[in-house]
């Protein structure tokens, strides 16, 4: 439910804005139309005087292909970065190319690019002017550059656009070929230098290898010195010899242990000897024969003695053979130890020699690496030289003109229909801006709501502005049914009220500042009261200005208010009949600028008290409150005080100060009367009697 109640607020605020804009335009439509017309006329004349310009366009395709010497498809693939394309755009707009075109087409004498004063143009000035007519852009994400040249002559625009495109291609090819040739010459010179350096490095490495005894290149698998090559086989032989010596020592130790445990017969080498096995076989046969002989002949028989001797001889042979086997083991162990010791001594000597040759090997390896690096650099430079020579012999253009510029048929600028529309928009904006500045610079109060919100008092009446040359106070006499006359009747009803109780009899009309229509309102209000049938007296208290005598239709001579207050004349002598029935007037004969206060010492208070019984209403035309001292004490003498505010002119702080002073002084400010309001302004409708709605009720003022 709350949403439904708050929804109309934005519309209401927008409606207020629209209403204020419409109000300002209605009031200042002549100013608005005048500014719009003047700006539109100036703009139309300026646009109509603009010379036409023609733009011719040429298109250049960039070939991003790499060198044809590339060895694979990946290397040949097209690739152009945005930075590279921007570089080509800058090349198209280079001052060198522009200078060449300037010279080729004799543009220094062309008035379109040369100074208009007829003086000789410098080359830089003409070049800058020429480039200002040139635009180069990339088409979307394609490798295509669009070159546009603008000129007052369509033929010239096309010719210069093509000149830039062709000049760019020619300079690109020429620069590329020249660069390739210079690179090729540099490569040849560099290759000669690198060749000599490679030969010197390889020769130096070979000489050092020979001096150091390095038999192989460090790049091969068998790199090293002679000592390095001898160490490996000698170390292998030493390991084998030490293994054999260890085996021999082991066999000898085992044999000795077996002899210690069970004699030589227990030695495995002895048991495995073929000779000893044969001798033992023979001994076994002799033992068998001995047993038969001993059994047959006895131990003393010669045959038994022979067999015994034969058996002893075999045992001796067996023992001798066993001793020989043991000796052989000892000899083998000693020989293996000797061989291992010899090999170990040789290896120690080689290791010592190898330590001395390590530094030579490191130096040789460094020389060989240097020679290899120079060889690689030579080969790479040779490859680059080959590519450069190929580029010099095959000048492939990496850009081409795919669309030449043709003379344009229609001008590209100015777009006069668009400019005319912009001129109209600018003119309307200027008119609106001027009206807005005037409205905002006024700083006055314009609406009923604004007055009531900021001042805290009601608006008693809204008095419309009358046509120039008319006396506003006379309008109600000449046209009593006009809106002006009705506004004063509304003020009367607002001040007096609908009931007869406590009707204010002394009514003061004042204002915060001068020239707000206060005196006119006071006279018109007094006439309205008199026309209503109430005896009314208007007293002119604005003694320094004293203009009321000029506004009334009835003549006024003799003493005035000042003379009455000073006691120089009686009030009856100074009061004169007004120009409306039931209206009397007590005016000031001439402006009073003396230092004394004629209203002081209770003189004005006694005068008003003496006149109350004679008139139903007394209207006091007071001076402005701000800047003058007379108005505030006089307002305190009135039963009710109405403050006049000029529409769209009286500053809100001034009006607020005036009302605050009245309250402080004990006066009774009943409200404000808004004067000189534009009849078409919303302020008039603020009291719900807008002229269009009440046209049948009023007659035009």
XYZ file of C-alpha atoms in Angstrom, residues 110-421:
312
model
C 49.558 24.432 -54.298
C 47.415 26.938 -52.326
C 45.657 24.088 -50.566
C 48.873 23.173 -48.746
C 50.896 26.386 -49.004
C 50.208 29.431 -46.761
C 47.259 31.564 -47.836
C 49.216 34.837 -47.494
C 51.279 34.068 -50.582
C 54.609 33.768 -48.761
C 56.956 30.949 -49.660
C 56.093 27.827 -47.740
C 58.767 25.801 -45.999
C 59.094 22.122 -46.767
C 58.129 21.145 -43.234
C 54.990 23.302 -43.319
C 53.820 21.811 -46.620
C 54.630 18.292 -45.412
C 52.665 18.818 -42.212
C 49.718 20.234 -44.187
C 49.864 17.306 -46.614
C 49.899 14.721 -43.821
C 46.965 16.462 -42.110
C 44.842 15.484 -45.140
C 45.943 11.824 -44.932
C 44.285 9.147 -42.800
C 45.527 5.542 -42.534
C 43.516 2.871 -40.712
C 43.550 -0.897 -40.443
C 40.438 -2.640 -41.703
C 39.014 -4.677 -38.831
C 41.388 -7.587 -38.066
C 42.569 -8.049 -41.670
C 46.052 -7.391 -43.047
C 44.656 -4.516 -45.109
C 45.388 -0.825 -44.641
C 42.923 1.751 -45.919
C 44.532 4.988 -47.026
C 42.204 8.012 -47.341
C 43.198 11.424 -48.667
C 40.910 14.459 -48.435
C 41.103 17.431 -50.783
C 38.895 20.134 -52.262
C 39.565 18.614 -55.710
C 38.341 15.026 -56.257
C 41.000 14.364 -58.917
C 43.731 15.617 -56.636
C 42.406 13.497 -53.759
C 42.583 10.326 -55.889
C 45.997 11.181 -57.360
C 47.606 11.862 -53.987
C 46.021 8.807 -52.372
C 47.512 6.633 -55.147
C 50.813 8.504 -54.850
C 51.072 7.643 -51.181
C 50.179 3.981 -51.797
C 52.632 3.537 -54.695
C 55.361 5.536 -52.963
C 55.027 3.345 -49.919
C 55.409 0.166 -52.025
C 58.389 1.544 -53.978
C 60.207 2.780 -50.896
C 59.536 -0.496 -49.113
C 60.986 -2.576 -51.965
C 63.944 -0.238 -52.463
C 64.770 -0.137 -48.797
C 64.431 -3.901 -48.498
C 66.724 -4.659 -51.451
C 69.257 -2.072 -50.370
C 69.236 -3.409 -46.854
C 69.672 -6.997 -48.116
C 72.628 -5.994 -50.291
C 74.296 -4.154 -47.442
C 73.698 -7.140 -45.199
C 75.156 -9.486 -47.815
C 78.347 -7.408 -48.085
C 78.647 -7.308 -44.333
C 78.144 -11.067 -44.134
C 80.895 -11.695 -46.686
C 83.337 -9.584 -44.731
C 82.302 -11.243 -41.509
C 82.665 -14.733 -42.970
C 86.227 -13.990 -44.038
C 87.059 -12.859 -40.526
C 85.344 -15.854 -38.929
C 87.077 -18.282 -41.336
C 90.480 -17.010 -40.310
C 89.537 -17.182 -36.650
C 88.291 -20.790 -37.017
C 91.512 -21.877 -38.763
C 93.661 -20.199 -36.142
C 91.659 -21.713 -33.275
C 91.769 -25.252 -34.711
C 95.505 -24.996 -35.473
C 96.220 -23.748 -31.968
C 94.233 -26.631 -30.469
C 96.038 -29.219 -32.648
C 99.491 -27.841 -31.781
C 98.731 -27.905 -28.102
C 97.419 -31.484 -28.294
C 100.631 -32.571 -29.982
C 102.835 -30.843 -27.412
C 100.825 -32.239 -24.505
C 100.611 -35.765 -25.918
C 96.834 -35.657 -26.315
C 96.172 -38.249 -29.030
C 92.429 -37.716 -29.596
C 90.054 -34.717 -29.841
C 88.021 -33.957 -26.780
C 84.907 -34.237 -28.891
C 85.442 -37.981 -29.498
C 84.779 -40.960 -27.205
C 88.498 -41.746 -26.733
C 89.596 -38.310 -25.625
C 92.702 -37.911 -23.435
C 96.503 -38.133 -23.277
C 98.752 -41.189 -23.779
C 98.888 -41.608 -20.022
C 95.093 -41.597 -19.890
C 94.981 -44.377 -22.482
C 97.643 -46.525 -20.665
C 96.064 -46.273 -17.243
C 92.967 -48.317 -18.031
C 94.654 -51.490 -19.442
C 97.410 -51.320 -16.810
C 94.845 -51.034 -14.050
C 93.046 -54.053 -15.512
C 96.309 -56.082 -15.645
C 97.120 -55.081 -12.072
C 93.750 -56.213 -10.890
C 94.225 -59.585 -12.652
C 97.769 -59.984 -11.265
C 96.668 -59.183 -7.761
C 93.873 -61.694 -8.119
C 96.330 -64.372 -9.295
C 98.751 -63.541 -6.449
C 95.963 -63.780 -3.946
C 94.952 -67.166 -5.366
C 98.535 -68.433 -5.249
C 98.949 -67.251 -1.700
C 95.743 -68.963 -0.774
C 96.791 -72.268 -2.362
C 100.216 -72.164 -0.647
C 98.655 -71.371 2.710
C 96.181 -74.231 2.284
C 98.946 -76.657 1.350
C 101.016 -75.698 4.355
C 98.025 -76.130 6.619
C 97.335 -79.604 5.153
C 100.981 -80.628 5.600
C 100.841 -79.485 9.203
C 97.705 -81.551 9.813
C 98.454 -84.793 7.938
C 101.646 -84.719 5.999
C 102.193 -84.089 2.410
C 99.808 -86.799 1.371
C 96.998 -84.640 2.622
C 97.888 -81.754 0.264
C 95.297 -81.536 -2.475
C 97.823 -80.630 -5.164
C 99.843 -83.698 -4.164
C 96.757 -85.881 -4.248
C 95.897 -84.496 -7.633
C 99.350 -85.046 -9.132
C 99.366 -87.600 -11.973
C 102.982 -88.606 -11.289
C 102.327 -89.262 -7.660
C 99.184 -91.184 -8.544
C 101.176 -93.398 -10.958
C 103.913 -93.927 -8.385
C 101.320 -94.899 -5.800
C 99.771 -97.346 -8.251
C 103.202 -98.873 -8.789
C 103.745 -99.010 -5.029
C 100.423 -100.731 -4.574
C 101.460 -103.411 -7.123
C 104.838 -103.812 -5.415
C 103.095 -104.181 -2.080
C 100.908 -106.969 -3.466
C 103.957 -108.690 -4.919
C 105.855 -108.308 -1.645
C 103.090 -109.990 0.239
C 103.218 -113.013 -2.069
C 107.023 -113.106 -1.989
C 107.176 -112.718 1.783
C 104.655 -115.455 2.150
C 106.503 -117.702 -0.230
C 110.184 -117.006 0.541
C 110.279 -115.025 3.726
C 111.622 -111.604 4.534
C 115.310 -112.506 4.104
C 114.952 -113.961 0.700
C 116.764 -111.898 -1.921
C 113.583 -111.518 -3.862
C 111.902 -110.098 -0.755
C 114.862 -107.763 -0.237
C 114.611 -106.598 -3.889
C 110.930 -105.922 -3.530
C 111.546 -104.048 -0.300
C 114.187 -101.906 -1.954
C 111.842 -101.290 -4.868
C 109.131 -100.233 -2.441
C 111.532 -97.881 -0.640
C 112.572 -96.372 -3.981
C 108.927 -95.684 -4.873
C 108.287 -94.063 -1.510
C 111.291 -91.837 -2.070
C 110.054 -90.862 -5.489
C 106.620 -90.116 -4.090
C 108.075 -87.967 -1.346
C 110.334 -86.116 -3.784
C 107.426 -85.472 -6.105
C 105.364 -84.141 -3.188
C 108.194 -81.826 -2.209
C 108.393 -80.599 -5.814
C 104.630 -79.846 -5.834
C 104.931 -77.849 -2.619
C 107.880 -75.949 -4.062
C 105.953 -75.244 -7.228
C 103.174 -73.674 -5.181
C 105.709 -71.487 -3.383
C 107.258 -70.404 -6.661
C 103.892 -69.614 -8.224
C 102.930 -67.461 -5.231
C 106.214 -65.598 -5.330
C 105.932 -65.019 -9.082
C 102.354 -63.722 -8.771
C 103.418 -61.357 -5.985
C 106.322 -60.103 -8.042
C 104.132 -59.487 -11.119
C 101.530 -57.642 -9.074
C 104.176 -55.474 -7.457
C 105.652 -54.617 -10.838
C 102.278 -53.661 -12.252
C 101.480 -51.600 -9.167
C 104.706 -49.643 -9.517
C 104.002 -48.994 -13.197
C 100.459 -47.793 -12.397
C 101.744 -45.462 -9.673
C 104.162 -43.954 -12.151
C 101.390 -43.447 -14.741
C 99.103 -41.857 -12.144
C 101.881 -39.460 -11.255
C 102.354 -38.604 -14.930
C 98.584 -38.264 -15.322
C 98.370 -35.652 -12.562
C 100.843 -33.505 -14.459
C 98.918 -33.885 -17.740
C 95.455 -32.925 -16.315
C 96.095 -29.193 -16.678
C 97.227 -29.723 -20.260
C 94.047 -31.672 -20.988
C 91.838 -28.923 -19.558
C 93.608 -26.260 -21.620
C 93.338 -28.436 -24.705
C 89.609 -28.961 -24.096
C 89.079 -25.201 -23.755
C 90.925 -24.571 -27.025
C 88.834 -27.200 -28.745
C 85.571 -25.737 -27.392
C 86.617 -22.286 -28.586
C 87.386 -23.693 -31.995
C 84.017 -25.509 -32.048
C 82.140 -22.339 -31.053
C 83.840 -20.365 -33.793
C 83.043 -23.117 -36.241
C 79.330 -23.016 -35.216
C 79.284 -19.221 -35.507
C 80.870 -19.483 -38.914
C 78.249 -21.987 -40.083
C 75.342 -19.872 -38.713
C 76.739 -16.726 -40.320
C 77.164 -18.618 -43.563
C 73.493 -19.651 -43.452
C 72.386 -16.060 -42.758
C 74.586 -14.826 -45.597
C 72.931 -17.298 -47.932
C 69.479 -16.060 -46.905
C 70.551 -12.448 -47.363
C 71.874 -13.135 -50.858
C 68.670 -14.927 -51.748
C 66.656 -11.929 -50.516
C 68.823 -9.581 -52.568
C 68.303 -11.679 -55.709
C 64.580 -12.242 -55.045
C 63.135 -8.852 -53.934
C 59.724 -10.136 -52.835
C 57.364 -7.215 -52.128
C 55.596 -7.826 -48.801
C 52.822 -5.341 -49.619
C 50.693 -4.589 -52.648
C 47.984 -2.166 -53.698
C 44.774 -4.161 -54.034
C 42.506 -1.182 -54.766
C 43.547 2.065 -56.340
C 41.797 5.287 -55.395
C 39.182 6.587 -57.820
C 37.999 10.216 -57.951
C 34.995 10.479 -55.604
C 31.659 11.529 -57.061
C 30.141 13.050 -53.925
C 31.852 15.202 -51.293
C 32.683 13.503 -48.026
C 32.491 16.686 -46.013
C 30.800 18.711 -44.812
C 27.650 16.701 -44.173
C 25.404 19.709 -44.537
C 22.073 18.061 -43.631
C 23.646 16.773 -40.424
C 25.252 20.138 -39.731
C 21.960 21.927 -40.313
C 20.336 19.583 -37.811
